[in-house]
CSV table of C-alpha atoms in Angstrom, one decimal:
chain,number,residue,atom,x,y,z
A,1,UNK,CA,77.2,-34.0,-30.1
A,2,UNK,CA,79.7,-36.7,-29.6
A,3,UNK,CA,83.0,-35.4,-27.5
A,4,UNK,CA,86.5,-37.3,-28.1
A,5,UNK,CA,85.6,-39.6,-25.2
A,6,UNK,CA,82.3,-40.5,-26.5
A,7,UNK,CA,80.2,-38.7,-23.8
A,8,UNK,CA,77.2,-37.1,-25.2
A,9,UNK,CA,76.3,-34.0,-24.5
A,10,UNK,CA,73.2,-32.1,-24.6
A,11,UNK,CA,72.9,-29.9,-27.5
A,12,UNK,CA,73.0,-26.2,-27.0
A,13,UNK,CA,69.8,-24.6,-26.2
A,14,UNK,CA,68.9,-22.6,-29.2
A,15,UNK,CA,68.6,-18.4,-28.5
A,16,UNK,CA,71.8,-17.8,-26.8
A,17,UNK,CA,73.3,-15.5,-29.5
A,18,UNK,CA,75.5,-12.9,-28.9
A,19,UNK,CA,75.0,-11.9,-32.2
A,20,UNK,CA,71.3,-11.2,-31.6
A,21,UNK,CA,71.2,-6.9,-30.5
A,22,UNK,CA,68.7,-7.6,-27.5
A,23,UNK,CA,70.7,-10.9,-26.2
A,24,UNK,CA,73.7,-9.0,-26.5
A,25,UNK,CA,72.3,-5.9,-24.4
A,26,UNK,CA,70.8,-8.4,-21.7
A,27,UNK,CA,74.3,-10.0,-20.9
A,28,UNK,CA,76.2,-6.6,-20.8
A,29,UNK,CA,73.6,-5.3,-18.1
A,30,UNK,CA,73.7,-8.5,-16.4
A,31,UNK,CA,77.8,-8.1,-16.7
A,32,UNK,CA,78.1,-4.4,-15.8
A,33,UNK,CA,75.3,-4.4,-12.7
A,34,UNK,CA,77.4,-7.6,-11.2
A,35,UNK,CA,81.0,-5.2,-12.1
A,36,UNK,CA,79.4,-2.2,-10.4
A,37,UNK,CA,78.0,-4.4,-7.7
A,38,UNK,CA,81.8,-6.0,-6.9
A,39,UNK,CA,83.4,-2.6,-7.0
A,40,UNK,CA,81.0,-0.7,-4.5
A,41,UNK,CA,81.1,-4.0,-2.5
A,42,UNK,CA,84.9,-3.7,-2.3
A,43,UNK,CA,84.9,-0.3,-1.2
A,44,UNK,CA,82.0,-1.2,1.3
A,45,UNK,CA,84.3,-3.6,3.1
A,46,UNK,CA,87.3,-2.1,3.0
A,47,UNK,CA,85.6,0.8,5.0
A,48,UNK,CA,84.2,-1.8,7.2
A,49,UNK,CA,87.2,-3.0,8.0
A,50,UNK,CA,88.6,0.5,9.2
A,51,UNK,CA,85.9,-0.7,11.9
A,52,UNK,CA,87.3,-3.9,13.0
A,53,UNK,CA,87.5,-4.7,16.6
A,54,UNK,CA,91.5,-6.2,16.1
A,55,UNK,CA,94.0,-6.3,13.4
A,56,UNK,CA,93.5,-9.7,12.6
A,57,UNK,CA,89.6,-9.4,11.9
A,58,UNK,CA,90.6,-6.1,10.2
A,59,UNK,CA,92.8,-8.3,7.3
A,60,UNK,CA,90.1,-10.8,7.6
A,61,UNK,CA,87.6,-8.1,6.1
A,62,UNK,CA,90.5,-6.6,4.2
A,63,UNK,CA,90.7,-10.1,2.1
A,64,UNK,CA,87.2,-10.3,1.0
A,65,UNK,CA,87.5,-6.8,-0.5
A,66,UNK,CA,90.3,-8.4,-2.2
A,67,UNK,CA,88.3,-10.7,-3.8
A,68,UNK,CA,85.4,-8.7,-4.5
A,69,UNK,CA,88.1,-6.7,-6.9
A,70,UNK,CA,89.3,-9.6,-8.0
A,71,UNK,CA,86.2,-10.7,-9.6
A,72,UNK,CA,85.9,-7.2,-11.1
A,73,UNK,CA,88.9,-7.9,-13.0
A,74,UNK,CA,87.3,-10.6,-14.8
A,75,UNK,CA,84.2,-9.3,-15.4
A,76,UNK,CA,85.4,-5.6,-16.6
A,77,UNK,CA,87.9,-8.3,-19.0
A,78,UNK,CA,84.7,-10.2,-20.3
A,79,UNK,CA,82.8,-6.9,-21.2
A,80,UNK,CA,86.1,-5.7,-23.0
A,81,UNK,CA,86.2,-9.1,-24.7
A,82,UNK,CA,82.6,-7.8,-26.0
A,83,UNK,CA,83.4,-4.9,-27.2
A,84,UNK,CA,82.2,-3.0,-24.6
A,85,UNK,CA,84.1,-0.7,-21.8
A,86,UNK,CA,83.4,-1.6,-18.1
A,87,UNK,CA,82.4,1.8,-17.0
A,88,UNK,CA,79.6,2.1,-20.0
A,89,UNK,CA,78.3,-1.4,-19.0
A,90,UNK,CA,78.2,-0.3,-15.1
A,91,UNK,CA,76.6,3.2,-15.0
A,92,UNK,CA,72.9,2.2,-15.6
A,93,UNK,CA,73.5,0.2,-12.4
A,94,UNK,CA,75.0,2.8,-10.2
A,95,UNK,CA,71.9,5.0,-8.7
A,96,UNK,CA,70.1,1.7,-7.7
A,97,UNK,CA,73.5,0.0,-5.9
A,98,UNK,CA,74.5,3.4,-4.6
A,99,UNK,CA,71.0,3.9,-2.9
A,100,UNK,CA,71.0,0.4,-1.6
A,101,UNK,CA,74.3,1.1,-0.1
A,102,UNK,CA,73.5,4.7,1.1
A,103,UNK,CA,70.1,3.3,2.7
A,104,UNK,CA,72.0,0.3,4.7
A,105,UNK,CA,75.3,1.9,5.7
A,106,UNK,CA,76.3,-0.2,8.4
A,107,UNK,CA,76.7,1.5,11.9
A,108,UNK,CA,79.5,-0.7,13.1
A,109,UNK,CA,81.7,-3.8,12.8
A,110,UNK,CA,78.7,-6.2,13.5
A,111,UNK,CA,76.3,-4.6,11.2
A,112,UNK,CA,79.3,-4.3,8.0
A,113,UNK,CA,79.7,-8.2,8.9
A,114,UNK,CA,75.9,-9.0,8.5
A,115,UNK,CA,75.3,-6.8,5.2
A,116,UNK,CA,78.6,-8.8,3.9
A,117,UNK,CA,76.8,-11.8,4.3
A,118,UNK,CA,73.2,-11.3,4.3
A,119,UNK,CA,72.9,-8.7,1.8
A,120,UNK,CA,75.3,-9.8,-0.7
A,121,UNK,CA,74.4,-13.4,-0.6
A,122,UNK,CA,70.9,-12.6,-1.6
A,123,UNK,CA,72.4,-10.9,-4.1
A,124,UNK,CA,74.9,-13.1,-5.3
A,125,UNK,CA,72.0,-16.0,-5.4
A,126,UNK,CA,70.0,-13.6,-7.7
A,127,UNK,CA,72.9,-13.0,-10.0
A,128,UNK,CA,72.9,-16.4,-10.2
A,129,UNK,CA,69.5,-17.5,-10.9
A,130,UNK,CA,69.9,-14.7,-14.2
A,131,UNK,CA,72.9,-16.6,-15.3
A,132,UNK,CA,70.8,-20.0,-16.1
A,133,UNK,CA,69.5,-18.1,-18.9
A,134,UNK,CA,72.8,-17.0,-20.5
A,135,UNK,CA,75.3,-18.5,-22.6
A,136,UNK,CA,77.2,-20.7,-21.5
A,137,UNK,CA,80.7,-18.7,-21.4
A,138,UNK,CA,78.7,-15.6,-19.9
A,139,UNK,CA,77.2,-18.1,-17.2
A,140,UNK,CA,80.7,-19.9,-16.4
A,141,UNK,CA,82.2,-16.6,-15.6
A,142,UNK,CA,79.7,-15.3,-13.4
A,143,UNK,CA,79.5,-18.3,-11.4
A,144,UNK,CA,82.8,-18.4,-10.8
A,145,UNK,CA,82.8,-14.6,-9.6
A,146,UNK,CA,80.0,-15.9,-7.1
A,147,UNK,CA,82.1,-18.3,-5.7
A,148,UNK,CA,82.3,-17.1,-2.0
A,149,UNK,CA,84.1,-20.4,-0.6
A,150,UNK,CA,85.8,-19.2,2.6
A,151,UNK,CA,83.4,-15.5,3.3
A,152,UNK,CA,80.8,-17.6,5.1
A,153,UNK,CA,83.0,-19.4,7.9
A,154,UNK,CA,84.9,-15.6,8.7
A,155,UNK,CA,81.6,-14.0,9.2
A,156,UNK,CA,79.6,-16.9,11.2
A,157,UNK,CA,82.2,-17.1,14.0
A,158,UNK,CA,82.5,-13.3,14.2
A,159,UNK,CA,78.7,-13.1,14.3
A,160,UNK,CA,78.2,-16.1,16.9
A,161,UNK,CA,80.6,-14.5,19.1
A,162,UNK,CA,79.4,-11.5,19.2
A,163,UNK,CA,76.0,-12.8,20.4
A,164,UNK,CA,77.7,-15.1,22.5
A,165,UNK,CA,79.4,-12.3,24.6
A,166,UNK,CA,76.2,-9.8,24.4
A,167,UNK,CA,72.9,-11.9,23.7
A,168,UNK,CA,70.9,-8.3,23.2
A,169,UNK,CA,72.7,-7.8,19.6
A,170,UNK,CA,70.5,-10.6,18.1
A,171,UNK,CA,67.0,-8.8,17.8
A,172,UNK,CA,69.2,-5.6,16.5
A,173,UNK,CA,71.0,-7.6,13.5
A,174,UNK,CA,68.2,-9.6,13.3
A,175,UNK,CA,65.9,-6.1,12.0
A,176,UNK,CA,69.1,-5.4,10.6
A,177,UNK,CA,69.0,-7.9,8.0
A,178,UNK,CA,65.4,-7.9,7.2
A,179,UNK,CA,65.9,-4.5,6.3
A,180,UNK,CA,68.6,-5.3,3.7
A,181,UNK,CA,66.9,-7.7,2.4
A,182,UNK,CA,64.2,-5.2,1.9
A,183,UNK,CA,66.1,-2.5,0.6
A,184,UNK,CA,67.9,-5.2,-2.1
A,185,UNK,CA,64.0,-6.0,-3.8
A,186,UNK,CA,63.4,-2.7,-3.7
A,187,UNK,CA,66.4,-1.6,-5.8
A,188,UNK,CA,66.0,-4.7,-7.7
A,189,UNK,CA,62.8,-3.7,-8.8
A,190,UNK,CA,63.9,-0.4,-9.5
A,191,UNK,CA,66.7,-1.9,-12.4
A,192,UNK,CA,63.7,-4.0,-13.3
A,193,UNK,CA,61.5,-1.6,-14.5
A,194,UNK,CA,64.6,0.2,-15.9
A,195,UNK,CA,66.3,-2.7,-18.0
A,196,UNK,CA,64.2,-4.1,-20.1
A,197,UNK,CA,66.7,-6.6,-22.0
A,198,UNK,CA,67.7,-7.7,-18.4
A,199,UNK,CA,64.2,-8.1,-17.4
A,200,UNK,CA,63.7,-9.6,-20.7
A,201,UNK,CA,66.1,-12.8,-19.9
A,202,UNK,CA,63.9,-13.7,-17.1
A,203,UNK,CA,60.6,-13.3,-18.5
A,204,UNK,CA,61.5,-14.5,-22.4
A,205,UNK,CA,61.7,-13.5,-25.4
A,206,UNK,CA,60.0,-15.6,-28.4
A,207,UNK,CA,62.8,-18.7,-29.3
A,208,UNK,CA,64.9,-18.0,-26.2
A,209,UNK,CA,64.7,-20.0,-23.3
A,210,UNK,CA,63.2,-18.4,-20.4
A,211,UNK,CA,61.7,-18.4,-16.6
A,212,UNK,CA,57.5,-19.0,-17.1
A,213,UNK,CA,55.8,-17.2,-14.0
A,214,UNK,CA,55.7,-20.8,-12.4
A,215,UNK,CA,59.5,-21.0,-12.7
A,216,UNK,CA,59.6,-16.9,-11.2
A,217,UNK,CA,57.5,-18.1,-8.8
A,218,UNK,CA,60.2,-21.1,-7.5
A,219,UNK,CA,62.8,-18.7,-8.4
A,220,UNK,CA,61.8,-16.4,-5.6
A,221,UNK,CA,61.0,-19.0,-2.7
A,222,UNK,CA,64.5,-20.2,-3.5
A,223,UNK,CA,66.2,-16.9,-2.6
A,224,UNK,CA,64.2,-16.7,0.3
A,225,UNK,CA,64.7,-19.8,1.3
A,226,UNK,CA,68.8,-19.2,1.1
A,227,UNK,CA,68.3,-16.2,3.1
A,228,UNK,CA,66.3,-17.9,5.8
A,229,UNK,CA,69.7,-20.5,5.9
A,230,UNK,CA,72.1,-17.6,5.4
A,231,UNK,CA,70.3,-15.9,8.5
A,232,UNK,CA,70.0,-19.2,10.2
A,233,UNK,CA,73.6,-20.2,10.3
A,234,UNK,CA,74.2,-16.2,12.1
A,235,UNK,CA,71.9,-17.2,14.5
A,236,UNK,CA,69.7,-14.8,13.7
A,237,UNK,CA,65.7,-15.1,13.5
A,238,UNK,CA,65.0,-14.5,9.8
B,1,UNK,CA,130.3,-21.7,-2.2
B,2,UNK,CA,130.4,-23.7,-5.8
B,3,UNK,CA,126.7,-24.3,-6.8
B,4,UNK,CA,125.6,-27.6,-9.2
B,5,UNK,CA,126.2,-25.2,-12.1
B,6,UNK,CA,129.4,-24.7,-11.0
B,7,UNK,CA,128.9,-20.9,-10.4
B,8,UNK,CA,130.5,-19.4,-7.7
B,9,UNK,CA,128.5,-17.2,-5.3
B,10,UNK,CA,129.7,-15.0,-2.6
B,11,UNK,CA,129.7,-15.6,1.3
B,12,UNK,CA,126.7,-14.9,2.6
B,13,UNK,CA,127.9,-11.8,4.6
B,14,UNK,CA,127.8,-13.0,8.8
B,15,UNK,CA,125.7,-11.8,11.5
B,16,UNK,CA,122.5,-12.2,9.3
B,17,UNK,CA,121.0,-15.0,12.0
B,18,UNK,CA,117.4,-15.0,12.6
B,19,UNK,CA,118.6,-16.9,16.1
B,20,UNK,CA,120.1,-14.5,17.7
B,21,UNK,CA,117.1,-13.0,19.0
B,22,UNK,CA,117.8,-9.1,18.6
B,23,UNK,CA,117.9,-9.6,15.1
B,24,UNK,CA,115.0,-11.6,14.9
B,25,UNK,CA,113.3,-8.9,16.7
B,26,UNK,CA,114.7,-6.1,13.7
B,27,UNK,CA,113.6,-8.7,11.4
B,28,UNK,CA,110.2,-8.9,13.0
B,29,UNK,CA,110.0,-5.1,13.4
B,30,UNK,CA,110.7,-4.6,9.7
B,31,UNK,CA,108.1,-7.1,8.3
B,32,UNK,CA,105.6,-5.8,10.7
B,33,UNK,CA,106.4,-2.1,10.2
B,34,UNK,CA,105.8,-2.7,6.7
B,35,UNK,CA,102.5,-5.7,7.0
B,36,UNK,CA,100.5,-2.9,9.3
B,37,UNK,CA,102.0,0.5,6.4
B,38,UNK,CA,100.9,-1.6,3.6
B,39,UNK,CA,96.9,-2.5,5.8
B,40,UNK,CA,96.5,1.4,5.8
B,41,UNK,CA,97.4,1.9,2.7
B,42,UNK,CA,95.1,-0.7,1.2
B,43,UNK,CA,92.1,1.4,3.4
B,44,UNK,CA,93.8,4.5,2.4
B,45,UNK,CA,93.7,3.5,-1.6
B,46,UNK,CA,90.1,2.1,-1.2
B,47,UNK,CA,88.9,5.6,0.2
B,48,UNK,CA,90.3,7.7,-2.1
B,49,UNK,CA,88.6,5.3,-4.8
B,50,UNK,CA,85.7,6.7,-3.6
B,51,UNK,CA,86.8,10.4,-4.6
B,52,UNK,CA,87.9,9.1,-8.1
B,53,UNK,CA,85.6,11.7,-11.1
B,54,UNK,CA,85.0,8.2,-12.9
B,55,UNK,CA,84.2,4.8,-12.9
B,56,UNK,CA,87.8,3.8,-14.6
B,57,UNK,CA,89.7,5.9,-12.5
B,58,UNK,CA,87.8,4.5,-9.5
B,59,UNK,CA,88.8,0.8,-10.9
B,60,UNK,CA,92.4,1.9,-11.1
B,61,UNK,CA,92.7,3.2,-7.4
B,62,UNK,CA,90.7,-0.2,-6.5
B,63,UNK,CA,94.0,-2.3,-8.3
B,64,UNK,CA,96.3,-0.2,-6.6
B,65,UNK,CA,94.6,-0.9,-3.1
B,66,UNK,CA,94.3,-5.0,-4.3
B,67,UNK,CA,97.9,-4.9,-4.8
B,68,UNK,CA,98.8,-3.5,-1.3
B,69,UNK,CA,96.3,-6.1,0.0
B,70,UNK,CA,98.5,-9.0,-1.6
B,71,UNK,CA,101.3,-7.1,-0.2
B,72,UNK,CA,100.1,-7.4,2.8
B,73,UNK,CA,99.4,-11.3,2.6
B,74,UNK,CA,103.1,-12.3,2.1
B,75,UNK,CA,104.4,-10.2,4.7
B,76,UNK,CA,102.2,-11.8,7.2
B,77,UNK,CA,102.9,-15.3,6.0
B,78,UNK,CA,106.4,-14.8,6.6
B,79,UNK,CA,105.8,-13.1,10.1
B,80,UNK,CA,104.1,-16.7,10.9
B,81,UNK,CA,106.9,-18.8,9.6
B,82,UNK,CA,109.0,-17.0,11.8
B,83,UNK,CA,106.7,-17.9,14.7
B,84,UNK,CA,105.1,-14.1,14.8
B,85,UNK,CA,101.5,-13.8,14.8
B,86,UNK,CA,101.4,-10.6,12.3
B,87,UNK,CA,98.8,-8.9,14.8
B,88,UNK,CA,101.7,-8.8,17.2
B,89,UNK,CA,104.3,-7.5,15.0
B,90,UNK,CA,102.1,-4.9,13.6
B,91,UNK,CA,101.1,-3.6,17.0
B,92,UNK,CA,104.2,-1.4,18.0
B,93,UNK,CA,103.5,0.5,14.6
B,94,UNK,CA,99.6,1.4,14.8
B,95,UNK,CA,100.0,4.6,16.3
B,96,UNK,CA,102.8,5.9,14.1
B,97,UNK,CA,101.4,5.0,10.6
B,98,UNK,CA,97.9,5.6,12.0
B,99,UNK,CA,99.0,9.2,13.1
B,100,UNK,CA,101.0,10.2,9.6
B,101,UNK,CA,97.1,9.2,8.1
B,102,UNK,CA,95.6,11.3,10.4
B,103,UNK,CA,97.1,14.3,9.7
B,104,UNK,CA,97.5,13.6,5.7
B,105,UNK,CA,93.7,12.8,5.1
B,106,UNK,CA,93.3,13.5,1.7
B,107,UNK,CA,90.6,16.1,1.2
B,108,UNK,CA,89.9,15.5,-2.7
B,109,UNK,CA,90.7,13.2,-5.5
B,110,UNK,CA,93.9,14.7,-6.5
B,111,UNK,CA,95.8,14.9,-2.7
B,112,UNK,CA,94.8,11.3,-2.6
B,113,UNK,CA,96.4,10.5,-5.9
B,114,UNK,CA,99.7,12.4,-4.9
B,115,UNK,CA,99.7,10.7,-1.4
B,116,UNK,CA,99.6,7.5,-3.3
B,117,UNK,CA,102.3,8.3,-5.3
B,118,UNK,CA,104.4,10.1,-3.1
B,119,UNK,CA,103.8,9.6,0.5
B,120,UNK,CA,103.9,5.7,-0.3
B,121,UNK,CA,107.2,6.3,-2.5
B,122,UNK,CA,109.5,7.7,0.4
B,123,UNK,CA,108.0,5.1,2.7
B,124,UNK,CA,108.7,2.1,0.1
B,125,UNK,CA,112.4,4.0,-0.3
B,126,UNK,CA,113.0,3.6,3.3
B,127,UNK,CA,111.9,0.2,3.6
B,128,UNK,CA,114.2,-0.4,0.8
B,129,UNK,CA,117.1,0.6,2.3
B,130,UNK,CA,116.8,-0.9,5.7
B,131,UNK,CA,116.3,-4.3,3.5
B,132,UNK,CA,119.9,-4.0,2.7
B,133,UNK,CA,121.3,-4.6,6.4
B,134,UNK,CA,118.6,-7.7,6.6
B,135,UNK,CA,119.0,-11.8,5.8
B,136,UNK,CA,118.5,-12.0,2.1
B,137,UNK,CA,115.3,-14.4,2.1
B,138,UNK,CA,113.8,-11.3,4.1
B,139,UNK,CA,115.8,-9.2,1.8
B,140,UNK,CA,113.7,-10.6,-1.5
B,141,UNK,CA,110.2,-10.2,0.1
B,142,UNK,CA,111.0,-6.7,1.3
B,143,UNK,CA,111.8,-5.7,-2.3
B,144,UNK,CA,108.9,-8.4,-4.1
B,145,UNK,CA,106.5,-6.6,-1.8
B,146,UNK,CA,108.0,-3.0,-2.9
B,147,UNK,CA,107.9,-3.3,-6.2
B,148,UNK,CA,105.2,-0.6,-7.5
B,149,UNK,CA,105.5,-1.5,-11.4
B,150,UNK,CA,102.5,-0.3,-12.7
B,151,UNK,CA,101.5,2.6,-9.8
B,152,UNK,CA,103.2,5.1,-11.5
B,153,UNK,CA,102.1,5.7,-15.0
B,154,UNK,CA,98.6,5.6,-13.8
B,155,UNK,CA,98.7,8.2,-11.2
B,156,UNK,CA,101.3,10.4,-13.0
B,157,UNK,CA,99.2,10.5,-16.1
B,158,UNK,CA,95.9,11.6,-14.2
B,159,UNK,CA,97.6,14.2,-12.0
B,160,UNK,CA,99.3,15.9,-15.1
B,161,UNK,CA,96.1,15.4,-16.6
B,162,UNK,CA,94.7,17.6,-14.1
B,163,UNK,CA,97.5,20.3,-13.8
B,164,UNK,CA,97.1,21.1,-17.7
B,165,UNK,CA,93.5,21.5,-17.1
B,166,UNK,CA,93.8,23.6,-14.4
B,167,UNK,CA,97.4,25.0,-13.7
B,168,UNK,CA,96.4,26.5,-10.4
B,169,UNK,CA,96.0,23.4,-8.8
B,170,UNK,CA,99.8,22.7,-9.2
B,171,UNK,CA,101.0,25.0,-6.2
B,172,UNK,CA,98.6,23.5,-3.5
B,173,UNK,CA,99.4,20.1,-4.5
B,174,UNK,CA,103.7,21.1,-4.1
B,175,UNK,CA,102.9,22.2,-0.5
B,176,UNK,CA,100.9,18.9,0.1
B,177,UNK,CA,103.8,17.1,-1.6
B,178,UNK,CA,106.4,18.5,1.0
B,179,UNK,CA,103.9,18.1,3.8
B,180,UNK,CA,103.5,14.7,3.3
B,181,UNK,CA,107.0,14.0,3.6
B,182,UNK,CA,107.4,16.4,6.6
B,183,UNK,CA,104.7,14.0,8.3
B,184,UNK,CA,106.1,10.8,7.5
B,185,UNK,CA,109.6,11.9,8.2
B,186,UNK,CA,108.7,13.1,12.0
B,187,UNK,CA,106.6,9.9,12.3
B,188,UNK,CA,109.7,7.7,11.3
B,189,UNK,CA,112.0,9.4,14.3
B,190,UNK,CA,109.0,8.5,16.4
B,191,UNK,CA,109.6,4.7,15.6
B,192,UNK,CA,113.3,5.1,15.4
B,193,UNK,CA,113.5,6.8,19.0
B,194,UNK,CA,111.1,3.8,20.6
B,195,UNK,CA,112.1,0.8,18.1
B,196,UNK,CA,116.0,-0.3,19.4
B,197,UNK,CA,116.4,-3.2,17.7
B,198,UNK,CA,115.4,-1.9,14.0
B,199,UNK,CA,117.5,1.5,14.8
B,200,UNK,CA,120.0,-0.9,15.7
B,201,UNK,CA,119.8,-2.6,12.1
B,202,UNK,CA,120.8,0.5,10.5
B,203,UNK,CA,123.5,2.0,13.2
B,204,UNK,CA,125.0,-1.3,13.7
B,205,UNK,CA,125.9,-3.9,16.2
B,206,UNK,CA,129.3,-5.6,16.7
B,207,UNK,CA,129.2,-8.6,14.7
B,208,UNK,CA,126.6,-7.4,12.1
B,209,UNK,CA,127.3,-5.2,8.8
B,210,UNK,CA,125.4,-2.0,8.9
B,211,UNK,CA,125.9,1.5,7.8
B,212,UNK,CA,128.3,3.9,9.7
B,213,UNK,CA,127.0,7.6,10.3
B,214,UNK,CA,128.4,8.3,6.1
B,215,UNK,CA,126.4,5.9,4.7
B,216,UNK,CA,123.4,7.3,6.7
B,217,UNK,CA,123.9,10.5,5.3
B,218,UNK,CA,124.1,9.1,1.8
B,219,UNK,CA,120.9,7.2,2.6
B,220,UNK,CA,119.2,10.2,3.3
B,221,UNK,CA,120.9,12.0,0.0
B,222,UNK,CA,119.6,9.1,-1.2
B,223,UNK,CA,115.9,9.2,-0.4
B,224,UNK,CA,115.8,13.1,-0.6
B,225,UNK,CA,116.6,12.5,-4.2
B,226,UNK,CA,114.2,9.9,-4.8
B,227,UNK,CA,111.6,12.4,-4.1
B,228,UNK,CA,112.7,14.8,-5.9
B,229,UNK,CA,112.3,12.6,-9.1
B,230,UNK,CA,109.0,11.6,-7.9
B,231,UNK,CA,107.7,15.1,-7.6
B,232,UNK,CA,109.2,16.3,-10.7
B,233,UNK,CA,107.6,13.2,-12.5
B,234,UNK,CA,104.4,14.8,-11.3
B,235,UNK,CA,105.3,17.9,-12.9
B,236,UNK,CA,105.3,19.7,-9.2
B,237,UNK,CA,108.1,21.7,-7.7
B,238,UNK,CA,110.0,19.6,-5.2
């Protein structure tokens, strides 16, 4: 296809039909799970903020549960533009996020700062990784809902500090993140087993574009890799 | 004053000058008073959204609680173009707003909702009125901030929703009504009793327009009345 300027620009990869039932179904669950997820992530934070050491970290935390409802708005705005109501879209999604968050309620200001970093970055990067295999549209919004430009800076200097002042808190965040990591797969697979037109994106469907186990493979040493770095820049030993 | 349009606008009224420092300090007061009321609010809102029986009505609490959070923002950009850091404004009224939370914890879905709508309404009344006796850019982002277009249908529908499924509920939530008000009324004389200069906003200085002790009582009318409406908008007995 030739744009007014001249540039060329790839053709559309065939298979991305909203039209098709399955297709449909796989971007509505990959919609509602990343609504449900912002909206129990905004209430997560705003509690953790209750636990702030001072006012001004308190608004700090305060703001990122802003955004986190922010992007709800535009993804509960793209399901209605589908046809489809938010809170239909989100409740397949709600036992698995619920446990995650039951099983790695944070026991203080430190650990809600570490589970708003660790354990919704590797989330946000897996959210991500689904989106390559959506239409474009679909994939534009959720990008843009993963944009966490600003979270990481807040968090890193609060973290550092912290170890800074009391070197002992490193080997307890430290466990503390492998074990959100842990419980995030473990929910993940859960939905996996569960959705199968999500699961479906990843693993293909005939004439759709799709991960092969190779790709799965990278796929998965990538989001490790990010949450070594995420870990990293905490100071943390991954 | 003749403006480029050739309107005519009126004095600005004297003794509105953020330089004279016990003004400033009323100013100050105000816009913290209100930066640290609408932070507890915003964790306030995101609790309840926890209590909420759905997924919608948890999305619409979540709004309400963005919208406090926003609130928040503009007040404390103007504390810091006055030279305030907002922490330090907010400070002198932790233990008062904290306190009136305390003992109004919400202990179900429906208190929170008429807290929300009530217990926020007299406070947001209040605020009103002492914006009157301030310099009018602090005037407009008292009443920008204030403005709760939107709040009401929301929680007025749901709570009379709730009374015409179960009319029994409608006494309990008339005595929390009235309580609520009771609490915020005796934490507002705490404030007023250790606060001088915002007293002093109201009361009056030489030099400064305020309200002499008839227009106080017509404030007071005033609020009462605001209540009342509020309440009876609920469909509960004032």
């Amino acid at each position: 296809m030739i744009t007014p300027d001249g540039a060329l620009t790839p053709p559309e990869p065939t298979g991305f039909d909203l039209a098709d039932p399955e297709f449909r179904a796989a971007v509505v669950d990959l919609l509602g799970g990343l609504a449900y997820g912002e909206l129990r992530a905004f209430s997560q934070l705003a509690a953790d903020a209750e636990l702030a050491p001072s006012l001004a970290q308190r608004s700090e935390l305060a703001f990122l549960a802003e955004q986190e409802i922010g992007h709800y708005r535009l993804l509960a705005d793209r399901l209605r533009s589908l046809g489809v109501e938010p809170e239909q879209a989100m409740q397949p999604f709600v036992a698995a996020i619920d446990a995650f968050h039951e099983r790695t309620r944070p026991t203080g200001w430190l650990e809600g700062l570490v589970k708003a970093y660790v354990g919704e970055g590797i989330a946000q990067d897996f959210y991500r990784e689904v989106a390559a295999y959506v239409d474009p549209d679909t994939r534009d919004l959720v990008i843009r809902v993963l944009d966490d430009s600003g979270r990481a800076d807040f968090v890193v200097t609060a973290v550092r500090d912290a170890m800074a002042a009391d070197p002992r808190v490193a080997g307890r965040l430290a466990l503390w993140g492998r074990r959100l990591v842990g419980e995030a797969l473990s929910q993940a697979q859960h939905v996996a087993v569960e959705r199968d037109a999500l699961t479906a994106l990843l693993i293909g469907v005939p004439g759709r574009p799709a991960a092969d186990l190779a790709e799965l493979g990278r796929m998965f040493v990538r989001l490790t890799d990010e949450h070594t770095r995420r870990m990293e820049r905490l100071g943390l030993t991954p």
